[in-house]
Amino acid sequence: MKHSLRMKMNESLFLRDPELSELGKNIIKYSVQLISKQGFESFTFKKLAESIGTTEAGVYRYFENKHRLLVYLISWYWGWLEFQIVFQINNIDDPEKKLQKIITLLSKNIEDDKSTDHVNESLLYQLVISEGSKAYLTNHVKQDNKQHLFKPYKDLCKLIGDIILECNPKYKYSRSLASTIIEMAHLQNFFIQYLPSLTDFAATKSEHDIISFLNHLVFSSIKNAELQQSNKKK
Amino acid sequence: MKHSLRMKMNESLFLRDPELSELGKNIIKYSVQLISKQGFESFTFKKLAESIGTTEAGVYRYFENKHRLLVYLISWYWGWLEFQIVFQINNIDDPEKKLQKIITLLSKNIEDDKSTDHVNESLLYQLVISEGSKAYLTNHVKQDNKQHLFKPYKDLCKLIGDIILECNPKYKYSRSLASTIIEMAHLQNFFIQYLPSLTDFAATKSEHDIISFLNHLVFSSIKNAELQQSNKKK
DNA sequence: CTATTTTTGATAGTTTTACTATCTTTTTAA
DNA sequence: TTAAAAAGATAGTAAAACTATCAAAAATAG
């Protein structure tokens, strides 16, 4: 039997729920294509409307502006990823193994998930790598945050943070380490593709190197209790 | 005696060197003000021209477009920061102490440096925190990179990476760790200001916590030799 | 199964942004 | 002191980012 996965999205993100109509689903589908291929800056509702075969006004009925649409796509991704993570670590007891699994899921380009028809996760992963931080790097972060637009990201960060605490309940930087893992998995990926000299992986250009790096970084830090106090004194 | 510091900038960044005229210096000065206060997206050459008291065309004589101006400002910052770092670690022999100094310089909001008249470094630091990654998160990274627009960032990354290797010549991820330090010092700063639940520092909102976190993270990883091979097998 | 509501399509228009062009005046530097 | 370079002033274009309106089509409720 086939299962289909549906995210429940924050309603302030859209004017009309795009998952409830063909046009809406097309807006999602084609915006992922266009943004992942040409970048968010050169993406316009006009181009989107043309590639769908509707009009600009049609798109504006679903999304207030292109930034909201971007945040929608990215939130969708975080929600989807959290589900994948929860699913995949479900039967694992060892928190360290959980964390390793998470690092892998964050670092590896994913295949298109057939249970979500209108979203190509592989393209969406590239989109989140290149455009993800633009969701919050705006002068209206505070207002957006008040509307809980970043909840999926925060939830994921908390989930990972809590697993870090399972590994070492005395670790003091669980949230910051969690956000570091998330951001760095993506950013090292971006650097490998476009600015390889900012990484050590120019030769192989392999995600496995990112995974090794992050595992080493994360577990060294989590397991190292002694330094946590002493650094402050220096 | 007063010293004045002058960065030599990549000439593809501008059409006319802004450091060589009053108008040019004003473009730098006021763009830092405007972008750091209102954000890059709402920044326009028209607003800039108005606040300087010149015209849009005047600004276009110096910079091709606002993205080039942004990259100019950010490159200037990386160049300036590298100088600060080289200056401050000059008499330090212990590479670990050097690295600690660097982490501190990256994480702490800086005071306005009087040796650079037309640039307010404190504002520029906020600008780099919020807009820094927009320099390279574009669909024209590759072309920009071919024009060496990101050289100052890469140079800094190499500088830090080399010091990491001084600490432990066998450490395998010096570049990636260096870019992680740079990015995270800024991003945790951003998160503290705008999305504190992504950090562990919501209570104190203090840069010192970021410094402690990064020190712990970095030195745990650098000093932990054993894990470097074993993780691959898992 | 028809009447009513909702959604979409088609068209048009406004304001702002991102630029380009041109000409004149002022400043600078040989 | 004169020519070259820079700055000021003005105008204009193309595209982006919306808003508005009205008719056609589709969904749905009674």
Short mmCIF file of C-alpha atoms (C1' of nucleotides) in Angstrom, two decimals:
data_model
loop_
_atom_site.label_atom_id
_atom_site.label_comp_id
_atom_site.label_asym_id
_atom_site.label_seq_id
_atom_site.Cartn_x
_atom_site.Cartn_y
_atom_site.Cartn_z
CA MET A 1 0.00 0.00 0.00
CA LYS A 2 1.12 3.48 -0.77
CA HIS A 3 1.31 6.11 1.90
CA SER A 4 1.03 9.77 1.17
CA LEU A 5 2.56 12.32 3.42
CA ARG A 6 0.94 15.64 4.08
CA MET A 7 2.55 18.43 6.05
CA LYS A 8 0.36 20.78 7.99
CA MET A 9 1.72 24.18 7.27
CA ASN A 10 1.45 27.45 9.15
CA GLU A 11 -1.53 29.25 7.67
CA SER A 12 0.08 32.67 7.69
CA LEU A 13 2.40 31.40 5.01
CA PHE A 14 -0.25 31.42 2.32
CA LEU A 15 -3.47 33.16 1.36
CA ARG A 16 -5.02 30.01 -0.04
CA ASP A 17 -3.75 26.54 0.83
CA PRO A 18 -1.77 25.39 -2.20
CA GLU A 19 -2.18 21.71 -1.34
CA LEU A 20 -5.92 21.89 -1.92
CA SER A 21 -5.99 22.56 -5.66
CA GLU A 22 -4.24 21.62 -8.83
CA LEU A 23 -3.13 25.18 -9.42
CA GLY A 24 -1.77 25.37 -5.90
CA LYS A 25 0.20 22.17 -6.31
CA ASN A 26 1.57 23.42 -9.58
CA ILE A 27 2.72 26.60 -7.90
CA ILE A 28 4.71 24.48 -5.44
CA LYS A 29 6.03 22.13 -8.07
CA TYR A 30 7.17 24.75 -10.55
CA SER A 31 8.49 27.19 -8.00
CA VAL A 32 10.80 24.46 -6.69
CA GLN A 33 11.97 23.85 -10.23
CA LEU A 34 12.48 27.49 -11.09
CA ILE A 35 14.10 28.60 -7.84
CA SER A 36 16.43 25.61 -7.63
CA LYS A 37 17.54 26.15 -11.22
CA GLN A 38 17.74 29.91 -11.58
CA GLY A 39 18.01 31.11 -8.01
CA PHE A 40 15.63 33.07 -5.85
CA GLU A 41 16.74 36.52 -7.01
CA SER A 42 15.86 35.97 -10.63
CA PHE A 43 12.67 34.12 -9.79
CA THR A 44 9.48 36.11 -10.40
CA PHE A 45 5.79 35.34 -10.14
CA LYS A 46 5.48 36.21 -13.79
CA LYS A 47 7.98 33.55 -14.87
CA LEU A 48 6.30 31.10 -12.53
CA ALA A 49 2.85 31.87 -13.91
CA GLU A 50 4.09 31.44 -17.47
CA SER A 51 5.67 28.08 -16.78
CA ILE A 52 2.47 26.86 -15.11
CA GLY A 53 0.22 28.32 -17.76
CA THR A 54 -1.63 30.68 -15.47
CA THR A 55 -1.32 34.40 -14.76
CA GLU A 56 0.56 36.45 -12.21
CA ALA A 57 -2.69 37.30 -10.46
CA GLY A 58 -3.36 33.59 -10.12
CA VAL A 59 -0.17 33.09 -8.13
CA TYR A 60 -0.85 36.14 -5.96
CA ARG A 61 -4.09 34.51 -4.86
CA TYR A 62 -2.02 31.82 -3.16
CA PHE A 63 1.00 33.70 -1.90
CA GLU A 64 1.34 37.27 -0.75
CA ASN A 65 4.82 37.59 -2.24
CA LYS A 66 7.75 35.52 -3.33
CA HIS A 67 9.45 35.60 0.04
CA ARG A 68 6.45 33.96 1.69
CA LEU A 69 6.48 31.32 -1.00
CA LEU A 70 10.18 30.72 -0.31
CA VAL A 71 9.53 30.38 3.41
CA TYR A 72 6.69 28.00 2.61
CA LEU A 73 8.94 25.75 0.54
CA ILE A 74 11.70 25.80 3.11
CA SER A 75 9.31 25.13 6.00
CA TRP A 76 7.86 22.29 4.02
CA TYR A 77 11.36 20.88 3.68
CA TRP A 78 12.12 21.11 7.41
CA GLY A 79 8.82 19.47 8.21
CA TRP A 80 9.44 16.72 5.71
CA LEU A 81 12.99 16.21 6.98
CA GLU A 82 11.86 16.02 10.58
CA PHE A 83 9.43 13.30 9.58
CA GLN A 84 12.20 11.40 7.77
CA ILE A 85 14.42 11.70 10.81
CA VAL A 86 11.78 10.57 13.28
CA PHE A 87 10.94 7.69 10.99
CA GLN A 88 14.52 6.62 10.48
CA ILE A 89 15.70 6.80 14.08
CA ASN A 90 12.52 5.18 15.36
CA ASN A 91 14.01 1.81 16.24
CA ILE A 92 17.43 3.03 17.23
CA ASP A 93 18.19 3.13 20.96
CA ASP A 94 21.72 4.43 20.98
CA PRO A 95 21.52 8.25 20.85
CA GLU A 96 24.91 8.39 19.17
CA LYS A 97 23.67 6.22 16.37
CA LYS A 98 20.64 8.47 16.08
CA LEU A 99 22.85 11.49 15.77
CA GLN A 100 24.97 9.83 13.13
CA LYS A 101 21.85 9.02 11.19
CA ILE A 102 20.72 12.62 11.42
CA ILE A 103 24.05 13.93 10.22
CA THR A 104 23.83 11.60 7.24
CA LEU A 105 20.28 12.65 6.41
CA LEU A 106 21.24 16.31 6.57
CA SER A 107 24.36 15.95 4.48
CA LYS A 108 23.28 13.65 1.70
CA ASN A 109 21.37 14.74 -1.32
CA ILE A 110 18.08 12.97 -1.09
CA GLU A 111 16.15 11.15 -3.74
CA ASP A 112 12.74 12.26 -4.82
CA ASP A 113 10.22 10.92 -2.34
CA LYS A 114 7.34 9.40 -4.28
CA SER A 115 4.90 9.80 -1.38
CA THR A 116 4.80 13.51 -2.05
CA ASP A 117 3.57 13.90 -5.55
CA HIS A 118 3.97 17.57 -6.26
CA VAL A 119 7.34 18.09 -4.57
CA ASN A 120 10.67 16.97 -5.94
CA GLU A 121 12.70 16.59 -2.75
CA SER A 122 15.98 16.31 -4.55
CA LEU A 123 15.52 19.72 -6.16
CA LEU A 124 14.13 21.08 -2.91
CA TYR A 125 17.29 19.96 -1.11
CA GLN A 126 19.38 22.01 -3.55
CA LEU A 127 17.02 24.91 -3.07
CA VAL A 128 17.37 24.78 0.70
CA ILE A 129 21.16 24.62 0.42
CA SER A 130 21.33 27.73 -1.73
CA GLU A 131 18.38 29.74 -0.48
CA GLY A 132 17.60 28.34 2.96
CA SER A 133 19.18 31.09 5.00
CA LYS A 134 17.38 33.76 2.98
CA ALA A 135 14.22 32.71 4.77
CA TYR A 136 15.43 34.42 7.93
CA LEU A 137 18.19 36.77 6.74
CA THR A 138 15.79 39.66 6.20
CA ASN A 139 15.01 42.89 7.99
CA HIS A 140 11.61 41.47 8.89
CA VAL A 141 12.84 38.34 10.73
CA LYS A 142 11.35 39.51 13.96
CA GLN A 143 7.85 39.99 12.57
CA ASP A 144 8.08 36.73 10.63
CA ASN A 145 9.21 34.96 13.77
CA LYS A 146 6.28 36.36 15.71
CA GLN A 147 4.05 34.71 13.15
CA HIS A 148 5.89 31.43 13.88
CA LEU A 149 7.11 31.08 10.33
CA PHE A 150 10.31 29.41 11.52
CA LYS A 151 8.69 26.87 13.79
CA PRO A 152 9.59 23.82 11.67
CA TYR A 153 13.24 24.84 11.72
CA LYS A 154 13.16 25.42 15.45
CA ASP A 155 11.40 22.13 16.05
CA LEU A 156 14.07 20.30 14.14
CA CYS A 157 16.75 22.13 16.06
CA LYS A 158 15.12 21.13 19.33
CA LEU A 159 14.79 17.52 18.23
CA ILE A 160 18.48 17.32 17.40
CA GLY A 161 19.43 19.26 20.52
CA ASP A 162 17.54 16.79 22.68
CA ILE A 163 19.32 13.84 21.13
CA ILE A 164 22.62 15.57 21.79
CA LEU A 165 21.58 15.82 25.43
CA GLU A 166 20.74 12.12 25.40
CA CYS A 167 24.33 11.49 24.36
CA ASN A 168 25.66 13.69 27.12
CA PRO A 169 23.18 15.27 29.53
CA LYS A 170 25.86 17.64 30.76
CA TYR A 171 26.67 19.10 27.39
CA LYS A 172 26.04 22.81 27.56
CA TYR A 173 25.64 23.78 23.93
CA SER A 174 23.06 21.37 22.59
CA ARG A 175 20.97 23.89 20.68
CA SER A 176 23.88 25.79 19.23
CA LEU A 177 25.52 22.54 18.22
CA ALA A 178 22.27 21.43 16.62
CA SER A 179 21.96 24.60 14.57
CA THR A 180 25.63 24.28 13.68
CA ILE A 181 25.10 20.76 12.37
CA ILE A 182 22.09 21.78 10.30
CA GLU A 183 23.70 24.84 8.82
CA MET A 184 27.08 23.30 8.21
CA ALA A 185 25.76 20.17 6.55
CA HIS A 186 24.19 22.45 3.98
CA LEU A 187 26.88 25.08 3.77
CA GLN A 188 29.74 22.64 3.30
CA ASN A 189 27.64 21.13 0.56
CA PHE A 190 27.31 24.53 -1.08
CA PHE A 191 31.02 25.22 -0.70
CA ILE A 192 31.94 21.87 -2.26
CA GLN A 193 29.85 22.77 -5.28
CA TYR A 194 30.84 26.39 -5.71
CA LEU A 195 33.73 27.44 -3.47
CA PRO A 196 35.65 24.23 -2.83
CA SER A 197 38.72 25.90 -1.37
CA LEU A 198 36.65 26.73 1.70
CA THR A 199 36.52 23.01 2.43
CA ASP A 200 38.92 20.08 2.57
CA PHE A 201 36.88 18.11 0.09
CA ALA A 202 37.71 19.73 -3.22
CA ALA A 203 39.37 16.54 -4.42
CA THR A 204 36.57 14.10 -3.75
CA LYS A 205 33.60 16.48 -3.72
CA SER A 206 31.88 13.79 -1.71
CA GLU A 207 29.11 14.12 0.81
CA HIS A 208 30.74 11.32 2.78
CA ASP A 209 33.57 13.65 3.67
CA ILE A 210 31.11 16.15 5.07
CA ILE A 211 29.56 13.37 7.12
CA SER A 212 32.97 12.32 8.46
CA PHE A 213 33.84 15.90 9.28
CA LEU A 214 30.58 16.58 11.09
CA ASN A 215 30.72 13.30 12.98
CA HIS A 216 34.21 14.04 14.13
CA LEU A 217 33.34 17.59 15.10
CA VAL A 218 30.13 16.73 16.90
CA PHE A 219 31.24 13.68 18.83
CA SER A 220 34.57 15.17 19.81
CA SER A 221 32.72 18.08 21.33
CA ILE A 222 29.94 16.11 22.97
CA LYS A 223 32.29 13.61 24.57
CA ASN A 224 34.76 16.17 25.79
CA ALA A 225 33.52 17.19 29.21
CA GLU A 226 36.66 18.68 30.67
CA LEU A 227 37.05 21.74 28.51
CA GLN A 228 33.61 23.13 29.16
CA GLN A 229 34.53 25.00 32.27
CA SER A 230 38.21 25.66 31.76
CA ASN A 231 37.81 27.70 28.62
CA LYS A 232 35.97 30.45 30.33
CA LYS A 233 38.87 31.21 32.60
CA LYS A 234 41.37 31.82 29.84
CA MET B 1 51.12 59.22 15.42
CA LYS B 2 48.05 58.14 13.60
CA HIS B 3 48.11 55.30 11.14
CA SER B 4 45.63 54.96 8.39
CA LEU B 5 44.75 51.62 6.95
CA ARG B 6 43.95 51.14 3.31
CA MET B 7 42.74 47.92 1.76
CA LYS B 8 43.64 47.13 -1.79
CA MET B 9 40.46 45.87 -3.33
CA ASN B 10 39.81 43.69 -6.34
CA GLU B 11 39.26 46.09 -9.22
CA SER B 12 36.42 44.14 -10.77
CA LEU B 13 34.35 45.09 -7.77
CA PHE B 14 33.96 48.68 -8.84
CA LEU B 15 33.88 50.87 -11.93
CA ARG B 16 35.66 53.75 -10.22
CA ASP B 17 37.67 53.31 -7.04
CA PRO B 18 35.47 54.69 -4.26
CA GLU B 19 38.41 55.33 -1.95
CA LEU B 20 39.77 57.99 -4.27
CA SER B 21 37.05 60.61 -3.98
CA GLU B 22 34.75 62.19 -1.47
CA LEU B 23 31.69 60.94 -3.31
CA GLY B 24 33.13 57.42 -3.41
CA LYS B 25 33.84 57.45 0.31
CA ASN B 26 30.34 58.69 0.96
CA ILE B 27 28.94 55.83 -1.08
CA ILE B 28 30.78 53.42 1.20
CA LYS B 29 29.90 55.25 4.37
CA TYR B 30 26.20 55.65 3.69
CA SER B 31 25.69 52.25 2.13
CA VAL B 32 27.03 50.66 5.31
CA GLN B 33 24.59 52.75 7.29
CA LEU B 34 21.60 52.04 5.09
CA ILE B 35 22.20 48.32 4.55
CA SER B 36 22.99 47.62 8.19
CA LYS B 37 19.86 49.45 9.30
CA GLN B 38 17.28 48.54 6.69
CA GLY B 39 18.68 45.38 5.16
CA PHE B 40 20.02 44.66 1.73
CA GLU B 41 16.69 43.86 0.09
CA SER B 42 15.15 47.24 0.78
CA PHE B 43 18.37 49.06 -0.04
CA THR B 44 18.35 50.88 -3.39
CA PHE B 45 20.78 53.15 -5.17
CA LYS B 46 18.09 55.78 -5.20
CA LYS B 47 17.79 55.82 -1.40
CA LEU B 48 21.57 55.81 -1.15
CA ALA B 49 21.91 58.71 -3.57
CA GLU B 50 19.31 60.71 -1.68
CA SER B 51 21.00 60.22 1.68
CA ILE B 52 24.35 61.26 0.21
CA GLY B 53 22.91 64.19 -1.70
CA THR B 54 23.81 62.95 -5.14
CA THR B 55 21.88 61.18 -7.88
CA GLU B 56 21.36 57.54 -8.80
CA ALA B 57 23.55 57.98 -11.86
CA GLY B 58 26.31 59.19 -9.60
CA VAL B 59 26.31 55.92 -7.69
CA TYR B 60 26.21 53.86 -10.87
CA ARG B 61 29.46 55.47 -11.94
CA TYR B 62 31.14 53.71 -9.02
CA PHE B 63 29.31 50.40 -8.80
CA GLU B 64 27.71 48.33 -11.52
CA ASN B 65 24.87 47.24 -9.25
CA LYS B 66 24.00 46.87 -5.61
CA HIS B 67 25.25 43.30 -5.36
CA ARG B 68 28.75 44.37 -6.40
CA LEU B 69 28.62 47.09 -3.79
CA LEU B 70 27.60 44.52 -1.18
CA VAL B 71 30.46 42.24 -2.17
CA TYR B 72 32.78 45.23 -2.00
CA LEU B 73 31.73 46.05 1.56
CA ILE B 74 31.97 42.45 2.68
CA SER B 75 35.36 41.96 1.02
CA TRP B 76 36.54 45.11 2.67
CA TYR B 77 35.46 43.65 6.00
CA TRP B 78 37.29 40.36 5.46
CA GLY B 79 40.41 42.24 4.43
CA TRP B 80 40.19 44.49 7.44
CA LEU B 81 39.56 41.54 9.75
CA GLU B 82 42.50 39.61 8.37
CA PHE B 83 44.69 42.59 9.10
CA GLN B 84 43.34 42.80 12.65
CA ILE B 85 43.99 39.11 13.14
CA VAL B 86 47.52 39.18 11.76
CA PHE B 87 48.23 42.24 13.90
CA GLN B 88 46.80 40.76 17.07
CA ILE B 89 48.39 37.32 16.86
CA ASN B 90 51.71 38.74 15.79
CA ASN B 91 53.54 38.15 19.04
CA ILE B 92 51.79 35.00 20.06
CA ASP B 93 53.70 31.75 19.62
CA ASP B 94 51.19 29.22 20.86
CA PRO B 95 48.90 28.37 17.93
CA GLU B 96 46.10 27.51 20.33
CA LYS B 97 46.25 30.97 21.80
CA LYS B 98 46.21 32.37 18.28
CA LEU B 99 43.11 30.40 17.49
CA GLN B 100 41.42 31.56 20.65
CA LYS B 101 42.21 35.13 19.75
CA ILE B 102 40.73 34.60 16.29
CA ILE B 103 37.55 33.10 17.68
CA THR B 104 37.20 36.10 19.93
CA LEU B 105 37.78 38.58 17.12
CA LEU B 106 35.19 36.83 14.95
CA SER B 107 32.56 36.62 17.64
CA LYS B 108 32.74 39.99 19.32
CA ASN B 109 31.11 43.07 17.98
CA ILE B 110 33.93 45.40 17.16
CA GLU B 111 34.32 49.04 17.91
CA ASP B 112 34.61 51.62 15.20
CA ASP B 113 38.23 51.67 14.05
CA LYS B 114 39.33 55.29 13.82
CA SER B 115 42.11 54.49 11.34
CA THR B 116 39.47 54.00 8.67
CA ASP B 117 37.64 57.22 8.41
CA HIS B 118 34.78 56.45 6.09
CA VAL B 119 33.89 53.00 7.42
CA ASN B 120 32.08 52.32 10.67
CA GLU B 121 33.33 48.84 11.48
CA SER B 122 30.75 48.26 14.16
CA LEU B 123 27.92 48.77 11.68
CA LEU B 124 29.82 46.81 9.06
CA TYR B 125 30.09 43.88 11.47
CA GLN B 126 26.30 43.83 11.82
CA LEU B 127 26.00 44.09 8.06
CA VAL B 128 28.29 41.10 7.53
CA ILE B 129 26.37 39.07 10.10
CA SER B 130 23.05 39.68 8.36
CA GLU B 131 24.07 39.96 4.73
CA GLY B 132 27.46 38.27 4.51
CA SER B 133 26.30 35.02 2.99
CA LYS B 134 24.30 36.85 0.33
CA ALA B 135 27.62 37.72 -1.27
CA TYR B 136 27.99 34.15 -2.49
CA LEU B 137 24.45 32.71 -2.25
CA THR B 138 23.55 33.75 -5.78
CA ASN B 139 23.11 31.99 -9.08
CA HIS B 140 26.21 33.76 -10.36
CA VAL B 141 28.64 32.53 -7.68
CA LYS B 142 30.71 30.71 -10.22
CA GLN B 143 31.25 33.72 -12.45
CA ASP B 144 31.89 35.94 -9.43
CA ASN B 145 34.36 33.42 -8.12
CA LYS B 146 36.19 33.36 -11.44
CA GLN B 147 36.67 37.09 -11.03
CA HIS B 148 38.20 36.36 -7.61
CA LEU B 149 35.59 38.35 -5.77
CA PHE B 150 35.76 36.01 -2.79
CA LYS B 151 39.53 36.04 -2.42
CA PRO B 152 39.60 37.93 0.90
CA TYR B 153 37.21 35.40 2.42
CA LYS B 154 39.24 32.51 1.09
CA ASP B 155 42.47 34.06 2.30
CA LEU B 156 41.07 34.39 5.78
CA CYS B 157 39.87 30.82 5.67
CA LYS B 158 43.34 29.66 4.65
CA LEU B 159 44.97 31.72 7.38
CA ILE B 160 42.75 30.15 10.03
CA GLY B 161 43.09 26.70 8.50
CA ASP B 162 46.87 26.95 8.65
CA ILE B 163 46.79 27.88 12.32
CA ILE B 164 44.54 24.89 12.96
CA LEU B 165 47.21 22.75 11.29
CA GLU B 166 49.82 24.34 13.54
CA CYS B 167 47.78 23.12 16.49
CA ASN B 168 47.54 19.64 15.07
CA PRO B 169 49.31 18.88 11.79
CA LYS B 170 47.36 15.67 11.44
CA TYR B 171 43.95 17.27 11.62
CA LYS B 172 42.12 16.47 8.42
CA TYR B 173 39.45 19.13 8.25
CA SER B 174 41.34 22.37 8.73
CA ARG B 175 39.64 24.33 5.95
CA SER B 176 36.14 23.11 6.70
CA LEU B 177 36.67 23.80 10.38
CA ALA B 178 37.93 27.27 9.52
CA SER B 179 34.88 28.08 7.43
CA THR B 180 32.71 26.62 10.18
CA ILE B 181 34.27 28.92 12.77
CA ILE B 182 33.85 31.97 10.58
CA GLU B 183 30.26 31.24 9.63
CA MET B 184 29.15 30.09 13.04
CA ALA B 185 30.66 33.00 14.93
CA HIS B 186 28.43 35.22 12.83
CA LEU B 187 25.38 33.02 12.59
CA GLN B 188 25.17 32.32 16.30
CA ASN B 189 25.38 36.06 16.73
CA PHE B 190 22.46 36.51 14.37
CA PHE B 191 20.48 33.81 16.10
CA ILE B 192 21.05 35.35 19.52
CA GLN B 193 19.64 38.61 18.22
CA TYR B 194 16.70 37.30 16.23
CA LEU B 195 16.05 33.59 16.77
CA PRO B 196 17.45 32.87 20.22
CA SER B 197 15.86 29.45 20.58
CA LEU B 198 18.31 28.19 17.97
CA THR B 199 21.07 28.79 20.49
CA ASP B 200 21.74 28.08 24.16
CA PHE B 201 22.37 31.71 24.90
CA ALA B 202 18.90 33.22 24.96
CA ALA B 203 19.26 34.00 28.66
CA THR B 204 22.52 35.90 28.57
CA LYS B 205 22.58 37.00 24.92
CA SER B 206 26.29 37.30 25.38
CA GLU B 207 29.05 37.00 22.83
CA HIS B 208 31.17 35.35 25.50
CA ASP B 209 28.94 32.32 25.33
CA ILE B 210 29.52 32.04 21.61
CA ILE B 211 33.24 32.25 22.25
CA SER B 212 33.05 29.49 24.87
CA PHE B 213 30.99 27.33 22.57
CA LEU B 214 33.32 27.76 19.63
CA ASN B 215 36.41 27.21 21.72
CA HIS B 216 34.97 24.03 23.10
CA LEU B 217 33.87 22.83 19.69
CA VAL B 218 37.09 23.67 17.90
CA PHE B 219 39.61 22.44 20.45
CA SER B 220 37.70 19.27 21.20
CA SER B 221 37.80 18.41 17.55
CA ILE B 222 41.38 19.44 16.89
CA LYS B 223 42.73 17.55 19.87
CA ASN B 224 40.75 14.42 19.25
CA ALA B 225 42.90 12.30 16.93
CA GLU B 226 41.36 8.90 17.47
CA LEU B 227 37.95 9.38 15.91
CA GLN B 228 39.21 10.59 12.58
CA GLN B 229 39.51 7.18 11.01
CA SER B 230 36.97 5.17 12.92
CA ASN B 231 33.94 7.20 11.93
CA LYS B 232 34.22 6.25 8.33
CA LYS B 233 33.67 2.61 9.07
CA LYS B 234 30.38 3.04 10.86
"C1'" DC C 1 -30.07 19.27 -11.03
"C1'" DT C 2 -30.06 23.96 -10.65
"C1'" DA C 3 -28.71 28.14 -7.95
"C1'" DT C 4 -25.13 30.09 -5.49
"C1'" DT C 5 -20.63 30.47 -4.09
"C1'" DT C 6 -15.90 29.87 -5.00
"C1'" DT C 7 -12.11 29.63 -7.98
"C1'" DT C 8 -9.81 30.71 -12.15
"C1'" DG C 9 -8.71 33.39 -16.44
"C1'" DA C 10 -7.97 37.46 -18.89
"C1'" DT C 11 -6.80 42.06 -19.04
"C1'" DA C 12 -5.25 46.36 -17.46
"C1'" DG C 13 -3.15 49.49 -14.64
"C1'" DT C 14 0.26 51.56 -10.79
"C1'" DT C 15 4.41 52.13 -8.37
"C1'" DT C 16 9.03 51.04 -7.62
"C1'" DT C 17 13.45 49.21 -8.96
"C1'" DA C 18 17.22 48.79 -11.81
"C1'" DC C 19 19.28 50.55 -14.99
"C1'" DT C 20 21.07 53.74 -19.48
"C1'" DA C 21 21.78 58.03 -21.91
"C1'" DT C 22 22.87 62.71 -22.52
"C1'" DC C 23 24.23 67.15 -21.61
"C1'" DT C 24 26.08 70.72 -18.65
"C1'" DT C 25 28.80 72.37 -14.93
"C1'" DT C 26 32.45 71.91 -11.80
"C1'" DT C 27 36.81 70.15 -10.30
"C1'" DT C 28 41.41 68.39 -11.02
"C1'" DA C 29 45.80 67.97 -12.79
"C1'" DA C 30 49.41 68.63 -16.77
"C1'" DT D 1 45.19 77.92 -18.38
"C1'" DT D 2 43.34 74.56 -20.69
"C1'" DA D 3 41.86 69.94 -21.56
"C1'" DA D 4 40.44 66.00 -19.41
"C1'" DA D 5 37.93 63.83 -15.86
"C1'" DA D 6 34.31 63.78 -12.47
"C1'" DA D 7 29.95 65.20 -10.81
"C1'" DG D 8 25.22 67.12 -11.29
"C1'" DA D 9 20.84 67.37 -13.49
"C1'" DT D 10 17.37 65.46 -16.07
"C1'" DA D 11 15.02 62.15 -18.72
"C1'" DG D 12 13.80 57.90 -20.15
"C1'" DT D 13 13.18 52.49 -20.52
"C1'" DA D 14 12.26 47.74 -19.11
"C1'" DA D 15 11.08 44.78 -15.86
"C1'" DA D 16 9.41 43.59 -11.15
"C1'" DA D 17 6.07 43.71 -7.74
"C1'" DC D 18 2.06 44.32 -6.97
"C1'" DT D 19 -3.64 45.70 -7.18
"C1'" DA D 20 -8.12 45.83 -9.36
"C1'" DT D 21 -11.87 44.34 -12.10
"C1'" DC D 22 -14.92 41.49 -14.56
"C1'" DA D 23 -16.29 37.42 -16.88
"C1'" DA D 24 -16.04 32.33 -17.33
"C1'" DA D 25 -15.69 27.97 -15.34
"C1'" DA D 26 -15.96 24.75 -11.63
"C1'" DA D 27 -17.33 23.14 -7.35
"C1'" DT D 28 -21.07 22.61 -3.82
"C1'" DA D 29 -25.10 22.94 -1.28
"C1'" DG D 30 -29.92 22.78 -1.05
#
